Amino acid sequence: MDVEVVRSKKRRKTVSAQMVDGRLRVSIPSWMSKADEQRHVDDMVRRMTRRRESSSIDIVGRTRLLARRYDLPEPASVRFVDNQVTRWGSCTPVDRSIRLSSRLAGFPAWVLDYVIVHELAHLVELRHNARFHALVARYPKAERATGFLIAKGLDPGDD
Ligand SMILES: [Zn+2]
């Protein structure tokens, strides 16, 4: 990814990034050190890459397919979010919405599918109890996917 760094005297501490003519423009405060600049640029590149990867996935269609295949309810909405870094996803039963960490978009499809099945199972059973585990066990690679996610520093959080 092409990156352009703009140092601004007006900026106090915030760092922002946007795509301009196919290039990532990162704006940083003028006083920032080279090391901090590099750290922020790396972070923004990672974020933008994830956003691209996640927008290339038909997450709604995939979720519908998995719900049918494993006989689970369909959510009212499902989308990727950027702000879940250590949690792989979440399910809000009140409005039946599912949010997935955009980090998942860069993982193998069978891992992403597992997380979708996991969150769909929460539409039936909120807690990680025996009933819940029986539901997610319908997905053949449930255990392998869980191991993969934990190794990446992601966990299911306290659903
Ligand atoms: Zn869970």
Coordinates of N, CA and C and ligand atoms in Angstrom, one line a residue:
M1 N 0.8 -1.2 0.0 CA 0.0 0.0 0.0 C 0.9 1.2 0.0
D2 N 0.5 2.2 -0.9 CA 1.2 3.5 -0.9 C 0.9 4.3 0.2
V3 N 1.8 4.9 0.9 CA 1.5 5.7 2.1 C 2.2 7.1 2.0
E4 N 1.4 8.0 2.4 CA 1.9 9.4 2.4 C 1.7 9.9 3.8
V5 N 2.7 10.5 4.5 CA 2.6 11.0 5.8 C 2.6 12.5 5.8
V6 N 1.6 13.1 6.4 CA 1.4 14.5 6.5 C 1.6 14.9 7.9
R7 N 2.6 15.8 8.2 CA 2.8 16.3 9.5 C 2.1 17.7 9.7
S8 N 1.3 17.8 10.7 CA 0.5 19.0 10.8 C 0.8 19.7 12.2
K9 N 1.0 21.0 12.1 CA 1.3 21.7 13.4 C 0.0 21.9 14.1
K10 N -1.1 21.9 13.4 CA -2.4 22.1 14.1 C -2.9 20.9 14.9
R11 N -2.4 19.8 14.5 CA -2.8 18.5 15.1 C -2.1 18.4 16.5
R12 N -2.8 18.1 17.6 CA -2.2 18.0 18.9 C -1.8 16.6 19.1
K13 N -2.7 15.7 19.1 CA -2.3 14.3 19.4 C -3.0 13.2 18.6
T14 N -4.0 13.6 17.8 CA -4.7 12.6 17.1 C -4.1 12.2 15.8
V15 N -4.2 11.0 15.4 CA -3.7 10.5 14.1 C -4.9 10.1 13.3
S16 N -4.9 10.5 12.0 CA -6.0 10.0 11.2 C -5.5 9.5 9.9
A17 N -6.3 8.8 9.2 CA -5.9 8.2 7.9 C -7.1 8.2 7.0
Q18 N -6.8 8.4 5.7 CA -7.9 8.3 4.7 C -7.2 7.9 3.4
M19 N -8.0 7.3 2.5 CA -7.5 7.0 1.2 C -7.7 8.2 0.3
V20 N -6.6 8.6 -0.4 CA -6.7 9.7 -1.3 C -6.0 9.3 -2.6
D21 N -6.8 9.2 -3.6 CA -6.3 8.8 -4.9 C -5.5 7.4 -4.8
G22 N -6.1 6.5 -4.2 CA -5.5 5.2 -4.1 C -4.3 5.1 -3.2
R23 N -4.1 6.1 -2.4 CA -3.0 6.2 -1.5 C -3.5 6.4 -0.1
L24 N -2.8 5.8 0.9 CA -3.2 6.0 2.3 C -2.5 7.3 2.8
R25 N -3.3 8.3 3.1 CA -2.7 9.5 3.7 C -2.9 9.5 5.2
V26 N -1.7 9.5 5.9 CA -1.8 9.4 7.4 C -1.4 10.8 7.9
S27 N -2.2 11.4 8.7 CA -1.9 12.8 9.2 C -1.6 12.6 10.7
I28 N -0.4 13.2 11.0 CA 0.1 13.1 12.4 C 0.5 14.4 12.9
P29 N 0.6 14.6 14.2 CA 1.1 15.9 14.8 C 2.5 16.1 14.4
S30 N 2.9 17.4 14.2 CA 4.3 17.6 13.8 C 5.4 17.2 14.7
W31 N 5.0 17.2 16.0 CA 6.1 16.9 17.0 C 6.4 15.4 17.2
M32 N 5.6 14.6 16.5 CA 5.7 13.1 16.7 C 7.1 12.6 16.3
S33 N 7.7 11.6 17.1 CA 9.0 11.1 16.7 C 8.8 10.1 15.5
K34 N 10.0 9.8 14.9 CA 10.0 8.9 13.7 C 9.5 7.5 14.1
A35 N 9.9 7.1 15.4 CA 9.4 5.8 15.8 C 7.9 5.7 16.0
D36 N 7.4 6.8 16.6 CA 5.9 6.8 16.8 C 5.2 6.9 15.4
E37 N 5.8 7.7 14.5 CA 5.2 7.8 13.2 C 5.1 6.4 12.5
Q38 N 6.2 5.6 12.6 CA 6.2 4.3 12.0 C 5.2 3.4 12.6
R39 N 5.1 3.5 14.0 CA 4.1 2.7 14.7 C 2.7 3.0 14.2
H40 N 2.4 4.3 14.1 CA 1.0 4.7 13.7 C 0.8 4.3 12.2
V41 N 1.8 4.5 11.4 CA 1.6 4.1 10.0 C 1.3 2.6 9.8
D42 N 2.1 1.8 10.5 CA 1.9 0.4 10.5 C 0.5 0.0 10.9
D43 N 0.0 0.7 12.0 CA -1.3 0.4 12.5 C -2.4 0.8 11.5
M44 N -2.2 1.9 10.9 CA -3.2 2.4 9.9 C -3.2 1.5 8.7
V45 N -2.1 1.1 8.3 CA -2.0 0.2 7.1 C -2.7 -1.1 7.4
R46 N -2.5 -1.6 8.6 CA -3.1 -2.9 9.0 C -4.6 -2.7 9.0
R47 N -5.1 -1.6 9.6 CA -6.5 -1.3 9.7 C -7.2 -1.2 8.3
M48 N -6.5 -0.5 7.4 CA -7.0 -0.3 6.1 C -7.1 -1.6 5.3
T49 N -6.0 -2.4 5.5 CA -6.0 -3.7 4.8 C -7.2 -4.6 5.3
R50 N -7.4 -4.6 6.6 CA -8.5 -5.4 7.1 C -9.9 -4.9 6.6
R51 N -10.0 -3.5 6.5 CA -11.2 -3.0 6.0 C -11.5 -3.4 4.5
R52 N -10.4 -3.5 3.7 CA -10.5 -3.9 2.4 C -10.9 -5.4 2.3
E53 N -10.2 -6.2 3.1 CA -10.5 -7.6 3.1 C -11.9 -7.9 3.5
S54 N -12.4 -7.2 4.6 CA -13.7 -7.4 5.1 C -14.8 -7.0 4.1
S55 N -14.5 -5.9 3.3 CA -15.5 -5.4 2.4 C -15.6 -6.3 1.2
S56 N -14.6 -7.2 1.0 CA -14.7 -8.1 -0.2 C -15.4 -9.4 0.2
I57 N -15.8 -9.6 1.4 CA -16.6 -10.8 1.8 C -18.1 -10.5 1.9
D58 N -18.9 -11.4 1.3 CA -20.3 -11.3 1.4 C -20.8 -11.9 2.7
I59 N -20.6 -11.1 3.8 CA -20.9 -11.6 5.1 C -22.3 -12.0 5.4
V60 N -23.2 -11.2 4.8 CA -24.7 -11.5 4.9 C -25.0 -12.8 4.3
G61 N -24.6 -13.0 3.0 CA -24.9 -14.3 2.3 C -24.3 -15.5 3.0
R62 N -23.1 -15.3 3.5 CA -22.4 -16.4 4.1 C -23.1 -16.8 5.4
T63 N -23.5 -15.8 6.2 CA -24.2 -16.1 7.4 C -25.5 -16.8 7.2
R64 N -26.2 -16.4 6.2 CA -27.5 -17.0 5.8 C -27.3 -18.5 5.5
L65 N -26.3 -18.7 4.7 CA -25.9 -20.1 4.2 C -25.6 -21.0 5.4
L66 N -24.8 -20.4 6.3 CA -24.4 -21.2 7.5 C -25.6 -21.5 8.4
A67 N -26.4 -20.5 8.6 CA -27.6 -20.7 9.4 C -28.5 -21.8 8.9
R68 N -28.6 -21.9 7.6 CA -29.4 -23.0 7.0 C -28.7 -24.3 7.1
R69 N -27.4 -24.3 6.8 CA -26.7 -25.5 6.8 C -26.7 -26.2 8.2
Y70 N -26.6 -25.4 9.3 CA -26.4 -25.9 10.6 C -27.7 -25.7 11.4
D71 N -28.8 -25.4 10.7 CA -30.1 -25.3 11.4 C -30.1 -24.4 12.6
L72 N -29.6 -23.2 12.3 CA -29.6 -22.1 13.4 C -30.4 -20.9 12.9
P73 N -30.9 -20.1 13.8 CA -31.7 -18.9 13.4 C -30.8 -17.9 12.6
E74 N -31.5 -17.1 11.8 CA -30.7 -16.1 11.1 C -30.8 -14.8 11.9
P75 N -29.7 -14.0 11.9 CA -29.7 -12.8 12.7 C -30.5 -11.7 11.9
A76 N -30.8 -10.6 12.6 CA -31.4 -9.5 11.9 C -30.4 -8.7 11.1
S77 N -29.1 -8.7 11.7 CA -28.0 -8.0 10.9 C -26.7 -8.7 11.3
V78 N -25.8 -8.6 10.4 CA -24.4 -9.0 10.7 C -23.4 -8.1 10.0
R79 N -22.4 -7.7 10.7 CA -21.4 -6.8 10.0 C -20.0 -6.9 10.7
F80 N -19.0 -6.5 10.0 CA -17.7 -6.4 10.5 C -17.5 -5.1 11.3
V81 N -16.8 -5.1 12.3 CA -16.4 -3.9 13.1 C -14.9 -3.8 13.3
D82 N -14.4 -2.6 13.4 CA -12.9 -2.4 13.5 C -12.5 -2.4 15.0
N83 N -13.4 -2.1 15.9 CA -13.0 -1.8 17.3 C -13.0 -3.1 18.2
Q84 N -13.1 -4.3 17.6 CA -13.0 -5.5 18.4 C -11.7 -6.1 18.1
V85 N -10.7 -5.9 19.0 CA -9.4 -6.3 18.7 C -9.1 -7.7 19.4
T86 N -9.5 -7.9 20.6 CA -9.3 -9.1 21.3 C -10.5 -10.0 21.3
R87 N -11.7 -9.5 21.1 CA -12.8 -10.3 21.0 C -13.1 -10.6 19.5
W88 N -13.5 -11.9 19.2 CA -13.6 -12.2 17.8 C -15.0 -11.8 17.3
G89 N -15.9 -11.6 18.2 CA -17.3 -11.1 17.7 C -18.2 -11.0 18.9
S90 N -19.4 -10.6 18.6 CA -20.4 -10.5 19.7 C -21.8 -10.6 19.1
C91 N -22.7 -11.0 19.9 CA -24.1 -11.2 19.5 C -25.0 -10.4 20.5
T92 N -25.8 -9.6 20.0 CA -26.8 -8.8 20.9 C -28.2 -9.4 20.7
P93 N -28.6 -10.2 21.6 CA -29.9 -10.9 21.5 C -31.1 -10.0 21.3
V94 N -31.0 -8.9 22.0 CA -32.2 -7.9 22.0 C -32.6 -7.6 20.6
D95 N -31.6 -7.1 19.8 CA -32.0 -6.8 18.4 C -31.5 -7.8 17.4
R96 N -31.0 -9.0 17.9 CA -30.5 -10.1 17.1 C -29.5 -9.7 16.1
S97 N -28.5 -8.8 16.6 CA -27.5 -8.4 15.7 C -26.1 -9.1 16.0
I98 N -25.3 -9.3 15.0 CA -24.0 -9.9 15.2 C -23.0 -9.0 14.7
R99 N -21.9 -8.8 15.5 CA -20.8 -8.0 15.0 C -19.5 -8.9 15.0
L100 N -18.7 -8.8 14.0 CA -17.5 -9.7 13.9 C -16.3 -8.8 13.8
S101 N -15.2 -9.2 14.5 CA -14.0 -8.4 14.3 C -13.5 -8.5 12.9
S102 N -13.1 -7.3 12.4 CA -12.6 -7.3 11.0 C -11.3 -8.0 10.9
R103 N -10.6 -8.4 12.0 CA -9.4 -9.2 11.9 C -9.7 -10.5 11.3
L104 N -11.0 -11.0 11.5 CA -11.3 -12.3 11.0 C -11.3 -12.4 9.5
A105 N -11.4 -11.3 8.8 CA -11.5 -11.3 7.4 C -10.2 -11.7 6.8
G106 N -9.1 -11.6 7.5 CA -7.8 -12.1 7.0 C -7.4 -13.5 7.4
F107 N -8.4 -14.2 8.1 CA -8.1 -15.5 8.5 C -8.7 -16.5 7.5
P108 N -8.4 -17.8 7.6 CA -9.0 -18.8 6.7 C -10.5 -18.8 6.8
A109 N -11.2 -19.2 5.7 CA -12.6 -19.1 5.7 C -13.2 -20.1 6.8
W110 N -12.6 -21.2 7.0 CA -13.2 -22.1 8.0 C -13.2 -21.6 9.4
V111 N -12.3 -20.6 9.7 CA -12.2 -20.0 11.0 C -13.3 -18.9 11.1
L112 N -13.4 -18.1 10.0 CA -14.5 -17.1 10.0 C -15.9 -17.8 10.1
D113 N -16.0 -18.9 9.4 CA -17.3 -19.7 9.4 C -17.6 -20.2 10.9
Y114 N -16.6 -20.6 11.5 CA -16.8 -21.1 12.9 C -17.3 -19.9 13.8
V115 N -16.7 -18.8 13.7 CA -17.2 -17.6 14.5 C -18.6 -17.3 14.2
I116 N -19.0 -17.3 12.9 CA -20.3 -17.0 12.5 C -21.3 -18.0 13.2
V117 N -20.9 -19.3 13.1 CA -21.7 -20.4 13.7 C -21.8 -20.1 15.3
H118 N -20.7 -19.8 15.9 CA -20.7 -19.5 17.3 C -21.7 -18.4 17.7
E119 N -21.6 -17.3 16.9 CA -22.5 -16.2 17.2 C -23.9 -16.5 16.9
L120 N -24.2 -17.3 15.9 CA -25.6 -17.7 15.6 C -26.1 -18.6 16.7
A121 N -25.3 -19.4 17.2 CA -25.7 -20.3 18.3 C -26.1 -19.5 19.6
H122 N -25.5 -18.3 19.7 CA -25.9 -17.4 20.8 C -27.3 -16.9 20.6
L123 N -27.9 -16.9 19.4 CA -29.2 -16.5 19.2 C -30.2 -17.5 19.8
V124 N -29.7 -18.7 20.1 CA -30.5 -19.8 20.7 C -30.2 -19.9 22.2
E125 N -28.9 -19.8 22.5 CA -28.4 -20.0 23.9 C -27.3 -18.9 24.2
L126 N -27.6 -18.1 25.1 CA -26.7 -17.0 25.4 C -25.4 -17.4 26.1
R127 N -25.5 -18.3 27.0 CA -24.3 -18.7 27.7 C -23.5 -19.8 27.1
H128 N -22.2 -19.9 27.5 CA -21.4 -21.0 27.0 C -21.6 -22.3 27.8
N129 N -22.8 -22.8 27.8 CA -23.1 -24.0 28.6 C -23.2 -25.2 27.7
A130 N -23.6 -26.4 28.2 CA -23.6 -27.6 27.5 C -24.5 -27.5 26.2
R131 N -25.7 -26.9 26.4 CA -26.6 -26.7 25.3 C -25.9 -26.0 24.1
F132 N -25.2 -24.9 24.5 CA -24.5 -24.1 23.6 C -23.4 -24.9 22.8
H133 N -22.6 -25.6 23.6 CA -21.6 -26.4 23.0 C -22.1 -27.5 22.0
A134 N -23.3 -28.0 22.4 CA -23.9 -29.0 21.5 C -24.3 -28.4 20.1
L135 N -24.7 -27.1 20.2 CA -25.0 -26.4 19.0 C -23.8 -26.1 18.1
V136 N -22.7 -25.6 18.7 CA -21.6 -25.2 17.9 C -20.8 -26.5 17.4
A137 N -21.1 -27.6 18.1 CA -20.4 -28.8 17.7 C -21.0 -29.4 16.3
R138 N -22.1 -28.8 15.9 CA -22.6 -29.1 14.5 C -21.6 -28.7 13.5
Y139 N -20.7 -27.7 13.8 CA -19.7 -27.3 12.9 C -18.5 -28.2 13.1
P140 N -18.1 -28.9 12.1 CA -17.0 -30.0 12.2 C -15.7 -29.5 12.8
K141 N -15.3 -28.2 12.4 CA -14.0 -27.8 12.8 C -14.0 -26.8 14.0
A142 N -15.0 -26.9 14.8 CA -15.2 -26.0 16.0 C -14.0 -25.9 16.9
E143 N -13.5 -27.1 17.2 CA -12.4 -27.1 18.2 C -11.1 -26.6 17.6
R144 N -10.8 -27.0 16.3 CA -9.6 -26.5 15.6 C -9.7 -25.0 15.5
A145 N -10.8 -24.5 15.1 CA -11.0 -23.0 14.9 C -10.8 -22.3 16.2
T146 N -11.3 -22.8 17.3 CA -11.1 -22.2 18.6 C -9.6 -22.1 18.9
G147 N -8.9 -23.2 18.7 CA -7.5 -23.2 18.9 C -6.7 -22.1 18.1
F148 N -7.1 -22.0 16.8 CA -6.6 -21.1 15.9 C -6.8 -19.6 16.4
L149 N -8.0 -19.4 16.9 CA -8.3 -18.0 17.3 C -7.6 -17.6 18.6
I150 N -7.5 -18.6 19.5 CA -6.8 -18.3 20.8 C -5.3 -18.0 20.5
A151 N -4.7 -18.8 19.6 CA -3.3 -18.6 19.2 C -3.1 -17.2 18.6
K152 N -4.2 -16.6 18.0 CA -4.1 -15.3 17.4 C -4.4 -14.2 18.5
G153 N -4.7 -14.6 19.7 CA -5.0 -13.6 20.7 C -6.4 -13.2 20.7
L154 N -7.3 -14.0 20.1 CA -8.7 -13.6 20.1 C -9.5 -14.6 21.0
D155 N -10.5 -14.1 21.7 CA -11.3 -15.0 22.5 C -12.8 -14.6 22.3
P156 N -13.7 -15.5 22.8 CA -15.1 -15.2 22.6 C -15.7 -14.1 23.5
G157 N -14.9 -13.7 24.5 CA -15.4 -12.6 25.4 C -16.4 -13.2 26.3
D158 N -17.1 -12.4 27.1 CA -18.1 -12.9 28.0 C -19.5 -12.7 27.4
D159 N -19.8 -13.6 26.6 CA -21.2 -13.5 26.0 C -22.3 -13.8 27.0
Ligands
ZN1 ZN -19.6 -16.9 22.8

